[in-house]
């Protein structure tokens, strides 16, 4: 493959691959939001974490992938506005960390909810 074909391949991978990734991710997370707001699932202990994860994932998809898709047909605003460049990167990292923290909190919640042994702290005082 010639080096001159690489930008063309990269643009097509972003255009079609990221579009499919974006559409499936958005549809799946919207279905999760609909499902976890139903009364049957609202009683489950970790429903709040799953719902928060889906909302943060939707925000992360919109915030991170939309600018990549826009730059295929229009000038890249990151090269023109330094504030937008820093804000976009900061927002992407913060939303990605929210996703990780939500999973960590859900795991800790399930651990403490199913833990059998309780320590009596009064006997150590």
XYZ file of C-alpha atoms in Angstrom:
125
model
C 0.000 0.000 0.000
C 1.405 3.332 -0.975
C 1.854 6.053 1.596
C -0.394 8.351 -0.425
C -3.350 6.017 0.156
C -3.086 6.139 3.953
C -5.025 9.407 4.482
C -7.798 8.078 2.243
C -7.951 4.821 4.209
C -7.899 6.721 7.501
C -10.747 9.000 6.442
C -12.868 6.064 5.331
C -12.178 4.177 8.551
C -13.266 7.215 10.558
C -16.250 7.904 8.319
C -17.670 4.371 8.295
C -16.115 2.649 11.300
C -16.672 5.437 13.781
C -20.160 6.097 12.405
C -21.141 2.484 13.054
C -19.486 2.586 16.482
C -21.288 5.839 17.294
C -24.704 4.617 16.103
C -24.525 1.262 17.892
C -23.162 2.805 21.084
C -25.814 5.496 21.136
C -28.630 3.022 20.421
C -27.402 0.572 23.059
C -27.011 3.197 25.755
C -30.417 4.707 25.008
C -31.937 1.215 25.317
C -30.124 0.818 28.654
C -31.532 4.140 29.875
C -35.038 3.102 28.866
C -34.658 -0.310 30.482
C -33.188 0.912 33.775
C -35.912 3.523 34.257
C -38.631 0.858 34.230
C -40.244 0.125 37.621
C -39.207 -3.541 37.524
C -35.500 -2.742 37.243
C -35.588 0.332 39.477
C -35.707 -1.916 42.534
C -32.431 -3.642 41.666
C -29.557 -2.470 43.867
C -27.132 -1.355 41.163
C -29.633 0.193 38.765
C -28.468 3.713 39.577
C -24.911 2.823 38.596
C -25.973 1.248 35.312
C -28.179 4.219 34.493
C -25.391 6.690 35.319
C -22.941 4.661 33.251
C -25.276 4.744 30.256
C -25.820 8.497 30.557
C -22.093 9.188 30.874
C -21.407 6.857 27.934
C -23.879 8.776 25.765
C -22.239 12.067 26.733
C -18.785 10.615 26.092
C -19.786 9.321 22.661
C -21.301 12.634 21.642
C -18.427 14.697 23.051
C -15.593 12.550 21.655
C -16.758 11.145 18.331
C -18.864 13.951 16.881
C -15.871 16.295 16.367
C -13.986 13.533 14.536
C -16.892 13.029 12.177
C -17.327 16.768 11.628
C -13.660 17.279 10.708
C -14.017 14.958 7.722
C -16.039 17.559 5.807
C -15.237 20.848 7.552
C -12.088 22.552 8.861
C -10.862 21.276 12.206
C -11.839 23.767 14.948
C -9.046 22.434 17.180
C -6.488 24.015 14.869
C -8.245 27.376 14.966
C -9.397 27.747 18.585
C -6.981 26.868 21.391
C -9.736 27.057 24.016
C -11.850 24.525 22.113
C -8.846 22.233 21.760
C -8.152 22.182 25.495
C -11.811 21.997 26.465
C -12.480 19.078 24.137
C -9.543 17.052 25.437
C -10.346 17.875 29.058
C -14.018 16.960 28.566
C -13.115 13.669 26.899
C -10.820 12.693 29.757
C -13.274 13.726 32.460
C -16.142 11.804 30.868
C -13.925 8.742 30.390
C -12.969 8.918 34.073
C -16.641 9.200 35.038
C -17.227 5.922 33.210
C -14.407 4.227 35.097
C -15.487 5.624 38.461
C -19.062 4.512 37.890
C -17.906 0.946 37.268
C -15.655 1.065 40.334
C -18.486 2.357 42.548
C -20.850 -0.316 41.199
C -18.299 -3.021 42.013
C -17.761 -1.649 45.524
C -21.517 -1.443 46.059
C -22.000 -5.048 45.026
C -19.084 -6.128 47.217
C -20.432 -4.439 50.338
C -24.020 -5.469 49.591
C -23.112 -9.160 49.352
C -20.513 -9.195 52.113
C -21.373 -11.641 54.872
C -18.749 -10.834 57.500
C -19.302 -7.582 59.361
C -16.604 -6.245 61.641
C -17.705 -4.796 64.951
C -15.563 -1.700 65.343
C -16.607 -1.180 68.961
C -14.490 -4.083 70.165
C -11.371 -2.452 68.665
C -11.989 0.913 70.342
